[in-house]
Short mmCIF file of C-alpha atoms in Angstrom, two decimals:
data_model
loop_
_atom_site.label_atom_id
_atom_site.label_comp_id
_atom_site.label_asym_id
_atom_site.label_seq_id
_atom_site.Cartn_x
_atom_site.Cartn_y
_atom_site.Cartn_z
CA UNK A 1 157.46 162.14 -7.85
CA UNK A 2 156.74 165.89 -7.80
CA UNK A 3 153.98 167.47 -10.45
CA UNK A 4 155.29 169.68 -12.52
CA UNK A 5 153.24 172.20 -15.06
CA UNK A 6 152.03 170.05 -18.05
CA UNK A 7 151.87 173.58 -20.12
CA UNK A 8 152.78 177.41 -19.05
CA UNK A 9 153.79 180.24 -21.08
CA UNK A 10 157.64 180.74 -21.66
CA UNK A 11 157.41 183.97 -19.84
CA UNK A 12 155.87 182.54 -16.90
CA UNK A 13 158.28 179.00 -16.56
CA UNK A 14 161.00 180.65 -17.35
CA UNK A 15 163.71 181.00 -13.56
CA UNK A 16 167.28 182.11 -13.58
CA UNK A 17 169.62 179.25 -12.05
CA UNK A 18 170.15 181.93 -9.34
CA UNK A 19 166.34 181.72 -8.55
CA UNK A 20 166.22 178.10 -8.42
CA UNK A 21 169.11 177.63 -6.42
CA UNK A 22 167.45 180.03 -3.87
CA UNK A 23 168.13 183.63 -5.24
CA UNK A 24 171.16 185.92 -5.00
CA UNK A 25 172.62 184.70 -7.35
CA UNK A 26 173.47 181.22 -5.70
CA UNK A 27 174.84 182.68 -2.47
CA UNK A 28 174.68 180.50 0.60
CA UNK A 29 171.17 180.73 2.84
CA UNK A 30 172.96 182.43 5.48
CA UNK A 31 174.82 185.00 3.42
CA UNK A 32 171.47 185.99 1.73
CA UNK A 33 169.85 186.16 5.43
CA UNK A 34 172.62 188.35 6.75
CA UNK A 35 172.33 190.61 3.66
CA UNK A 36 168.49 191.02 3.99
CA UNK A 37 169.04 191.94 7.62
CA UNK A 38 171.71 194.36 6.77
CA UNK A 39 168.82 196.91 5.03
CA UNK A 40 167.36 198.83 7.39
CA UNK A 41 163.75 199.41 6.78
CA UNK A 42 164.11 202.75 6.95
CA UNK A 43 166.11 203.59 3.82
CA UNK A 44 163.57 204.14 0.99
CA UNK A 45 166.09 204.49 -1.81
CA UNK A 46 168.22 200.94 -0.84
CA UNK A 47 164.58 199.20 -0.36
CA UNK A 48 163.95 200.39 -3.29
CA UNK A 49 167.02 199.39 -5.00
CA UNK A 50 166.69 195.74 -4.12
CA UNK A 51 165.94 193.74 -7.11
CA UNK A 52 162.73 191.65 -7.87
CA UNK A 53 164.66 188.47 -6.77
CA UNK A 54 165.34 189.30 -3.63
CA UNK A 55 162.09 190.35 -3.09
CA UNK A 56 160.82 187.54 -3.97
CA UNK A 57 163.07 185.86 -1.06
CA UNK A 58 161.59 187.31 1.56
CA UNK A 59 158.36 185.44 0.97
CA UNK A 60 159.97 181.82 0.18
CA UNK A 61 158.59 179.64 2.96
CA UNK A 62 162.50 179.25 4.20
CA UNK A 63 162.61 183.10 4.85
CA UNK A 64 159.09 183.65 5.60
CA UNK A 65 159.93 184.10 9.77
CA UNK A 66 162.32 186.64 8.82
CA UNK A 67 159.99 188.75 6.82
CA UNK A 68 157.56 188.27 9.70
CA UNK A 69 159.80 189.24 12.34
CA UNK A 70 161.31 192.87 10.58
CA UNK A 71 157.67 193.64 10.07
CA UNK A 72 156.51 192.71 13.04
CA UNK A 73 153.34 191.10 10.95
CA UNK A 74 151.35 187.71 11.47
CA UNK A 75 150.93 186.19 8.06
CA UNK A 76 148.26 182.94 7.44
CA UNK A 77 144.87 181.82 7.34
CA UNK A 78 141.73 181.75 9.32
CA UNK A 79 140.45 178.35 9.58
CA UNK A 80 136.77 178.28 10.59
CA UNK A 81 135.61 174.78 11.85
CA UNK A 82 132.27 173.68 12.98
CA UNK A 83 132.17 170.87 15.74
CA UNK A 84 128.75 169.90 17.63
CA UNK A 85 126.89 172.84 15.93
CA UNK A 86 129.53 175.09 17.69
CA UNK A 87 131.80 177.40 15.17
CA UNK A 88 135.48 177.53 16.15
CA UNK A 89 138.74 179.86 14.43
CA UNK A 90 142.32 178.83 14.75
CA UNK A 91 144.70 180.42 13.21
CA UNK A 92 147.18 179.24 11.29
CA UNK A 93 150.99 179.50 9.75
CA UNK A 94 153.26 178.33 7.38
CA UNK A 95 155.96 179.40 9.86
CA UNK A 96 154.41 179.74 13.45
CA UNK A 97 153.28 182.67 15.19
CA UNK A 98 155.68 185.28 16.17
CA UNK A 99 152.86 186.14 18.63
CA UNK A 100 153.04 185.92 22.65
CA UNK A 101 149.77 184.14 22.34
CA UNK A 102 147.75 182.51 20.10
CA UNK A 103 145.45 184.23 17.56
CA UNK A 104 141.70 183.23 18.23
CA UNK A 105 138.74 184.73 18.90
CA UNK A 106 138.25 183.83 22.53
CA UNK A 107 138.43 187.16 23.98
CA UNK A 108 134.99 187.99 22.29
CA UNK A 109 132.28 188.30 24.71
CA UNK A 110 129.97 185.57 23.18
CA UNK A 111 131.72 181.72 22.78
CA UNK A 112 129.95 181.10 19.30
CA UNK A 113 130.70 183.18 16.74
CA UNK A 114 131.09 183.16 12.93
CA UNK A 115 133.68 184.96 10.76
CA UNK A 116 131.98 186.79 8.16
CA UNK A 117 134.59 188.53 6.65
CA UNK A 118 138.18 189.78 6.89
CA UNK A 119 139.79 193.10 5.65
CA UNK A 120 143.02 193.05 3.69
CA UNK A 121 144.67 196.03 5.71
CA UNK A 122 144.71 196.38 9.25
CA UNK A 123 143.97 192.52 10.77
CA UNK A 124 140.14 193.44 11.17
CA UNK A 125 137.64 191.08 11.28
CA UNK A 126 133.60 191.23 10.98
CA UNK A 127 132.09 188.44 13.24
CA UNK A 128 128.60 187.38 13.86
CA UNK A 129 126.56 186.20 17.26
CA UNK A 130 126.04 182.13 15.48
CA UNK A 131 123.28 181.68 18.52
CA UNK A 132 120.54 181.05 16.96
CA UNK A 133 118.24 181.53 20.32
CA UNK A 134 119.45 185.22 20.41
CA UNK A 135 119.06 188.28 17.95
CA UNK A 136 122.36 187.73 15.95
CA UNK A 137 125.16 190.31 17.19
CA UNK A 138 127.80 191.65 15.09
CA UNK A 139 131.07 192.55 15.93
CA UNK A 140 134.32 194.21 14.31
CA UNK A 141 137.69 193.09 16.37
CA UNK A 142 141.44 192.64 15.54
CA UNK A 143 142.21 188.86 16.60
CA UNK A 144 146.19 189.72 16.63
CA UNK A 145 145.87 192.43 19.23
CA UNK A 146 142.94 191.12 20.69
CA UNK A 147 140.64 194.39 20.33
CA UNK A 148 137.03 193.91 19.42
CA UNK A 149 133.84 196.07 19.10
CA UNK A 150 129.93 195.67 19.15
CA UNK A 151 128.27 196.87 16.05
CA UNK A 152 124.62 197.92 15.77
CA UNK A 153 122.65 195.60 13.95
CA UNK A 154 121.64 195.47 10.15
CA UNK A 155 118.20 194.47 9.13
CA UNK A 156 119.02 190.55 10.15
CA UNK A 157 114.81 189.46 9.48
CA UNK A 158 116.78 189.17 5.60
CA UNK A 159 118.84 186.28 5.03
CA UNK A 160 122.87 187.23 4.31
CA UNK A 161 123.63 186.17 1.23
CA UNK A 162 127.50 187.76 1.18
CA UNK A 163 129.72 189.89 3.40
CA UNK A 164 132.60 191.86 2.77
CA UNK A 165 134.87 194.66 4.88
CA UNK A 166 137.79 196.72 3.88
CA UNK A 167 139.50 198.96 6.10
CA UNK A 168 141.72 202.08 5.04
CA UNK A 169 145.51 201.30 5.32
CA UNK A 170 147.35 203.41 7.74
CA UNK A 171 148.20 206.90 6.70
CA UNK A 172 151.40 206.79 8.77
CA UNK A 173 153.11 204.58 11.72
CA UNK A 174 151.46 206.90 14.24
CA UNK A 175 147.77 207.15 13.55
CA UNK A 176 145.85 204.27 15.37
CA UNK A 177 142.70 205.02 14.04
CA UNK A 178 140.98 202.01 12.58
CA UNK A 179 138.50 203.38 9.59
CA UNK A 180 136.41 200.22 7.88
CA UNK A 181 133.43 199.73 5.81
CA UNK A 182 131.53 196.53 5.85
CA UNK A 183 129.24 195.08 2.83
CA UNK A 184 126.20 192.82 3.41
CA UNK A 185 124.06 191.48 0.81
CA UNK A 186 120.84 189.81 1.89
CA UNK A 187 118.18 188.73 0.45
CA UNK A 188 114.61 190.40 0.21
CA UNK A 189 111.27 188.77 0.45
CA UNK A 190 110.87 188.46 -3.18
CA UNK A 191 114.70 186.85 -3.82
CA UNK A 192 114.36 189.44 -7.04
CA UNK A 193 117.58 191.21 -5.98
CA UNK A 194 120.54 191.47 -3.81
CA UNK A 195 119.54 193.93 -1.00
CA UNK A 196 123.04 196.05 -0.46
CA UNK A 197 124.07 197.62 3.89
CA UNK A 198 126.98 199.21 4.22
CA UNK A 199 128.19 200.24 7.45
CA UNK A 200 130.81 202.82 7.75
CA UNK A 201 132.92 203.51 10.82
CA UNK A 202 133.19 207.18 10.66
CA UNK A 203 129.56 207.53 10.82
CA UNK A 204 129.10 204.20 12.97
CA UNK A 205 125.60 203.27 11.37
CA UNK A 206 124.47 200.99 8.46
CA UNK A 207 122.49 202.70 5.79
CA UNK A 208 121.12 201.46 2.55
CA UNK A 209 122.84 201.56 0.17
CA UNK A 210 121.47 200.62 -4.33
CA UNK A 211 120.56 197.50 -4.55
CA UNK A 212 121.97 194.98 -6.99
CA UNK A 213 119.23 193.48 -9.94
CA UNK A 214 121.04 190.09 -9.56
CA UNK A 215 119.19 186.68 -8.66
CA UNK A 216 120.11 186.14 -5.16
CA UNK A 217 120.86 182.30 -5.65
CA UNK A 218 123.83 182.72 -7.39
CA UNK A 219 125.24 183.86 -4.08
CA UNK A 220 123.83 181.92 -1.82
CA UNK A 221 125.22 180.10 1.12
CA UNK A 222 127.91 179.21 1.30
CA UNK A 223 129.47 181.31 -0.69
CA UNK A 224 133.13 181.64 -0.31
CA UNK A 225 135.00 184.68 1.25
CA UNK A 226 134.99 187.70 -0.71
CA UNK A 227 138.09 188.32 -2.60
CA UNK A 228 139.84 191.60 -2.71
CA UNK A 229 141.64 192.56 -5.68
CA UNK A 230 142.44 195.40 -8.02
CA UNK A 231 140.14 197.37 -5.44
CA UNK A 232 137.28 195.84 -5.50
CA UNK A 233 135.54 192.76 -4.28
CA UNK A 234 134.80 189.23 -5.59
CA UNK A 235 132.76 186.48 -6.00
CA UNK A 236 132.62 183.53 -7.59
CA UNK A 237 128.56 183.33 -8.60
CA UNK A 238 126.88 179.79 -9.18
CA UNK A 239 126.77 178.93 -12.61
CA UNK A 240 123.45 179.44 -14.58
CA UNK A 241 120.10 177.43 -14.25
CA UNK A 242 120.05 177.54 -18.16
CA UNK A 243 123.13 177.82 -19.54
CA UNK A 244 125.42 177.04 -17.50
CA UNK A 245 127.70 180.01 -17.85
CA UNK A 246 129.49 181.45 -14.56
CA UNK A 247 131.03 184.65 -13.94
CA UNK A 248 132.65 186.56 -11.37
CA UNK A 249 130.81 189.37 -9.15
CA UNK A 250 132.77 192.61 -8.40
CA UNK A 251 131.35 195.41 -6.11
CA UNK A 252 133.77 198.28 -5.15
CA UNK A 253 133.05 199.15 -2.01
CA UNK A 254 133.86 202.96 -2.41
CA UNK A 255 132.24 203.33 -5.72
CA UNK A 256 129.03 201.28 -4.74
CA UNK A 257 129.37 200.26 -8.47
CA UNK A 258 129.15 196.69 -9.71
CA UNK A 259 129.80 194.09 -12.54
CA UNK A 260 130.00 191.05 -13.96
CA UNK A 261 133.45 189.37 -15.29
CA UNK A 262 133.25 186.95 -17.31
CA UNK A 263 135.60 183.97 -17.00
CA UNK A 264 137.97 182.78 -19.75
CA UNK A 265 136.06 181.55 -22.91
CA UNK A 266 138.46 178.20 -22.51
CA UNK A 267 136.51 177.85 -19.10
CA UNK A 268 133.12 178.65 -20.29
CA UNK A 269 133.31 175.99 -23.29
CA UNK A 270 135.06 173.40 -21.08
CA UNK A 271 133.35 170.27 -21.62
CA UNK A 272 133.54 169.56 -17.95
CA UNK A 273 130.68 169.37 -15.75
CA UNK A 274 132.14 168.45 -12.82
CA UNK A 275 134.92 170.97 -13.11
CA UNK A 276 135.41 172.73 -10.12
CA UNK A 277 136.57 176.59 -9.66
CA UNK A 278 137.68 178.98 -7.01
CA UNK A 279 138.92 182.45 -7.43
CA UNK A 280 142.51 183.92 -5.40
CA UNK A 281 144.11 186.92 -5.03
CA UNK A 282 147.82 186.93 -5.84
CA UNK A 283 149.62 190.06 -5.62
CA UNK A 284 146.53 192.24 -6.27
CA UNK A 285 145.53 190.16 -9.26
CA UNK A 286 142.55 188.42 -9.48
CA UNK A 287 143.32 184.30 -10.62
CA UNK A 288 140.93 181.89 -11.50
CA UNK A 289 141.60 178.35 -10.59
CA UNK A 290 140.22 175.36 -11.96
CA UNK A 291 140.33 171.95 -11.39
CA UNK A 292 139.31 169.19 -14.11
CA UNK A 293 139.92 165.37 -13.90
CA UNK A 294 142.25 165.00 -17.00
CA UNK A 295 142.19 160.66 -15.90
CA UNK A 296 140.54 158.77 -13.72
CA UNK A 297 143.70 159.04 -11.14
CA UNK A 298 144.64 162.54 -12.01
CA UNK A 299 143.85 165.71 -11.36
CA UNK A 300 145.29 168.90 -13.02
CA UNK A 301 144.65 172.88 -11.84
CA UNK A 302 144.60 175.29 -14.43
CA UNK A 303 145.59 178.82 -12.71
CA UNK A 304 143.94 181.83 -14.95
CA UNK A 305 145.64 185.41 -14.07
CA UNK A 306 143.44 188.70 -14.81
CA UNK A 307 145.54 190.34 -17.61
CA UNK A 308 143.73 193.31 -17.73
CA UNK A 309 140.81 194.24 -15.11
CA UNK A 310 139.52 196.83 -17.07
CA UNK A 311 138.61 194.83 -20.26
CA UNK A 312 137.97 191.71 -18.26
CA UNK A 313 140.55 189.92 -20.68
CA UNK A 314 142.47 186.64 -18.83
CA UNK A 315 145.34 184.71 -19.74
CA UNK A 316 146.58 181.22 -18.54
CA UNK A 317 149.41 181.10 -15.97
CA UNK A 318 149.91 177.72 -15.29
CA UNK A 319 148.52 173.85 -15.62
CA UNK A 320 149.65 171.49 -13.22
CA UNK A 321 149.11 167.86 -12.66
CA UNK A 322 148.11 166.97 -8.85
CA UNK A 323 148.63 163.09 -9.34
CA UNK A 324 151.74 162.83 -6.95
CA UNK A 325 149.54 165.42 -4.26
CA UNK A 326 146.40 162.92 -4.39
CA UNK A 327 148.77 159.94 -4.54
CA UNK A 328 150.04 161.10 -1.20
CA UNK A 329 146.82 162.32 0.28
CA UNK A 330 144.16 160.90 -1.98
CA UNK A 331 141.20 163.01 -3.48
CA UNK A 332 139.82 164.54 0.40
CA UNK A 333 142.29 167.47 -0.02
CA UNK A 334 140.36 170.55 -1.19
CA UNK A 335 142.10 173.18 -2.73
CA UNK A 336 141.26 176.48 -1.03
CA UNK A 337 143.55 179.45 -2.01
CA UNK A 338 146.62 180.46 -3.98
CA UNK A 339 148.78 181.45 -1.28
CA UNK A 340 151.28 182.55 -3.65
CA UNK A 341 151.77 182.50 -7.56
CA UNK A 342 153.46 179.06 -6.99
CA UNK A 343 152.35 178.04 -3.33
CA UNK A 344 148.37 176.73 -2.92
CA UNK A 345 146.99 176.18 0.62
CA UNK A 346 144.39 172.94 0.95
CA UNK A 347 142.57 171.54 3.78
CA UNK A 348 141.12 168.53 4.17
CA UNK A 349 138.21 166.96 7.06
CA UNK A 350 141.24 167.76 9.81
CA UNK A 351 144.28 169.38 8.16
CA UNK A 352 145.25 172.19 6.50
CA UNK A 353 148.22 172.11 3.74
CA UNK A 354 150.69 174.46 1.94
CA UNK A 355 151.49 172.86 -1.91
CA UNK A 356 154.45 174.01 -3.80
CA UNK A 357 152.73 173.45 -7.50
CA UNK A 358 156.08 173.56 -9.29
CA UNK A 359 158.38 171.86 -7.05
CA UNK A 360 155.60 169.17 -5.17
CA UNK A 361 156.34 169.98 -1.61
CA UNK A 362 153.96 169.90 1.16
CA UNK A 363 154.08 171.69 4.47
CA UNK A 364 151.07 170.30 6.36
CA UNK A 365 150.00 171.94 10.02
CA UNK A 366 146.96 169.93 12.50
CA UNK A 367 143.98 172.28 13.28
CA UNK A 368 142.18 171.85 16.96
CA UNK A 369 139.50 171.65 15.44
CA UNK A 370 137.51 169.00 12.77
CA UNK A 371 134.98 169.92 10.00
CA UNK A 372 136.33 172.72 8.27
CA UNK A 373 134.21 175.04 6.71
CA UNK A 374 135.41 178.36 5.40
CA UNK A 375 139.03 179.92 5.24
CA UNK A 376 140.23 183.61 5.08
CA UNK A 377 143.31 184.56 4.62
CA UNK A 378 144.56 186.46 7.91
CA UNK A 379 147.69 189.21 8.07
CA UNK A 380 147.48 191.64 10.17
CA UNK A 381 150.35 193.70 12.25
CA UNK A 382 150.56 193.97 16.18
CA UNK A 383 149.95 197.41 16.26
CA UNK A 384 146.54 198.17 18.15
CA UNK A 385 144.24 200.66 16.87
CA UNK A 386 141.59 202.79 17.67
CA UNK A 387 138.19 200.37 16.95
CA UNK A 388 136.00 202.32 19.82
CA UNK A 389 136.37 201.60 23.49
CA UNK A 390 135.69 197.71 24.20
CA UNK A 391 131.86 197.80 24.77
CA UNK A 392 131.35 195.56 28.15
CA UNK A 393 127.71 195.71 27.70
CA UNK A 394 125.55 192.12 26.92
CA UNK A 395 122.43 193.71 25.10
CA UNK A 396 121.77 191.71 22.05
CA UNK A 397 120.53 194.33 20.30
CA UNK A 398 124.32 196.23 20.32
CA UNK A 399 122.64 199.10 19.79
CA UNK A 400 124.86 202.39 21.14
#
């Protein structure tokens, strides 16, 4: 039996027939296909003109290859395993690759390898030298064109607390130029503060950048990928020693300014101590999700939505029960993203998994690779860019 929201705001369950049915107002798949392909991409004002339905088409699982293929995009997650104290990265879709080969990261000069972070624009990716027995190496590459570059090496004696990297979208179809900040926070000798690098591509060097007056140990390992949204990123920090309170931890990277957001006052007085939460970005919004034990067979998710960033105010989207999901798979499924306002992707020990909340589908999809550890959510286009000349050189210290 599918799960269905136990509770949702009017606004927010609310679907035209035509919707249900598929959009278009109930036309056939294949009509609304050959219409989509009929726009060129080309024509601002008849993009422009198509409605939010039929927007909202193009990213239905059932059209998904066909947004892929017009923009010539790769679309998924990064799925970062650990097997025999050896990290591995397979990639992986909800519709297959439209790539000639695989996405991976075996064209980087070292075989072990850690995703630290991954940008929103551009495919980039900030990778780390996981050999322990070595000076740790970092790199910057694009895993869809296979491009990669050596960076020079932050102060690495400090333990990384967090990571983040955003590059600068492309300011037209012909510049190639890759331009990309990356954020580390580690953690000083007194664990009094976070200690803030940033390294900036135009000037290719880290420098130092304020530091934050936060207890390190809210972030510490692991701490999820960073979450970009409303131009800025996020973490989710441990709750509090004392109280118990959590909140979320937003650093825009251009500002260099920080703050705290709280979470929903519903959250924060939940009587739950084994509730369990993970922020998303959906559409640019920041969501909360949270998952309580409403039985002892059922699980529900609560999905929070950022109503307004500036005043830190949220506002529930959605609760749904997960009883059919863990009936299916039982309770080893982990919920790791909101791939979409009504699509979550989970992973289990071996498997990753797309969930439609509201209609209880599952599209599942075998990894190579067991013991999953971390995933970041991977688009990129096959466009190659300008990171730097592939650096063929082995010194560990990648210093230029």
């Amino acid at each position: 039996m599918a799960s269905s929201p136990l509770s949702a705001p009017e606004e927010e369950r609310s679907h035209s027939d035509a919707e249900e049915n598929g959009g278009g107002g109930g036309l056939p798949e294949d009509q609304v296909f050959e219409l989509l392909t009929r726009v060129p991409l080309d024509d601002l004002p008849a993009c422009r003109m198509v409605s939010t339905r039929w927007r909202r088409l193009t990213y239905e699982p059932a059209f998904a290859p066909l947004h892929c293929r017009r923009a010539a995009a790769v679309s998924g997650y990064l799925v970062q395993s650990m097997t025999h104290n050896l990290y591995h990265a397979d990639f992986v879709s909800m519709h297959g690759s439209p790539t000639p080969k695989a996405i991976s990261l075996d064209f980087l000069p070292s075989a072990h390898v850690r995703v630290e972070a991954v940008s929103a624009h551009r495919g980039l990716a900030c990778c780390v030298e996981a050999d322990t027995a070595r000076p740790p190496c970092y790199y910057v590459c694009k895993p869809a064109t296979r491009q990669w570059r050596a960076l020079p090496s932050p102060r690495v004696r400090f333990r990384t607390a967090a990571v983040a990297m955003v590059a600068r979208p492309s300011p037209s179809a012909s510049s190639t130029a890759a331009e990309f900040k990356v954020v580390r926070f580690s953690v000083p000798a007194l664990r009094d503060r976070l200690r803030c690098e940033v390294f900036d591509s135009r000037r290719f060097a880290w420098r130092r950048a304020p530091d934050v007056p936060l207890c390190p140990v809210s972030l510490f390992r692991p701490a999820a990928p960073a979450v970009r949204a409303h131009g800025a990123m996020h973490w989710l920090r441990w709750p509090d020693r004392l109280t118990g309170a959590q909140d979320v931890f937003a650093f825009d990277v251009r500002a260099e300014a920080w703050r705290l957001i709280p979470l929903p006052r519903d959250v924060d007085e939940m009587d739950d101590p084994w509730a369990r939460k993970r922020i998303a970005a959906v559409e640019g919004r920041l969501c909360l999700l949270v998952l309580t034990d409403a039985a002892v067979d059922e699980e529900v998710l609560e999905v929070w939505e950022m109503a307004n960033y500036g005043e830190g105010r949220w506002r529930k989207k959605m609760t749904v029960s997960l009883k059919s999901l863990h009936a299916k798979e039982g309770p080893a499924v982990i919920l790791s993203d909101l791939h979409s306002s009504d699509v979550a992707f989970l992973h289990s020990f071996c498997r990753v998994m797309w969930y439609d909340l509201r209609k209880g589908k599952m599209a599942e999809v075998q990894v190579k690779h067991v013991c999953i550890q971390e995933i970041f959510k991977y688009e990129s286009d096959l466009i190659p860019c300008d990171i730097g000349r592939a650096c063929r050189s082995l010194d560990r210290n990648c210093v230029f």
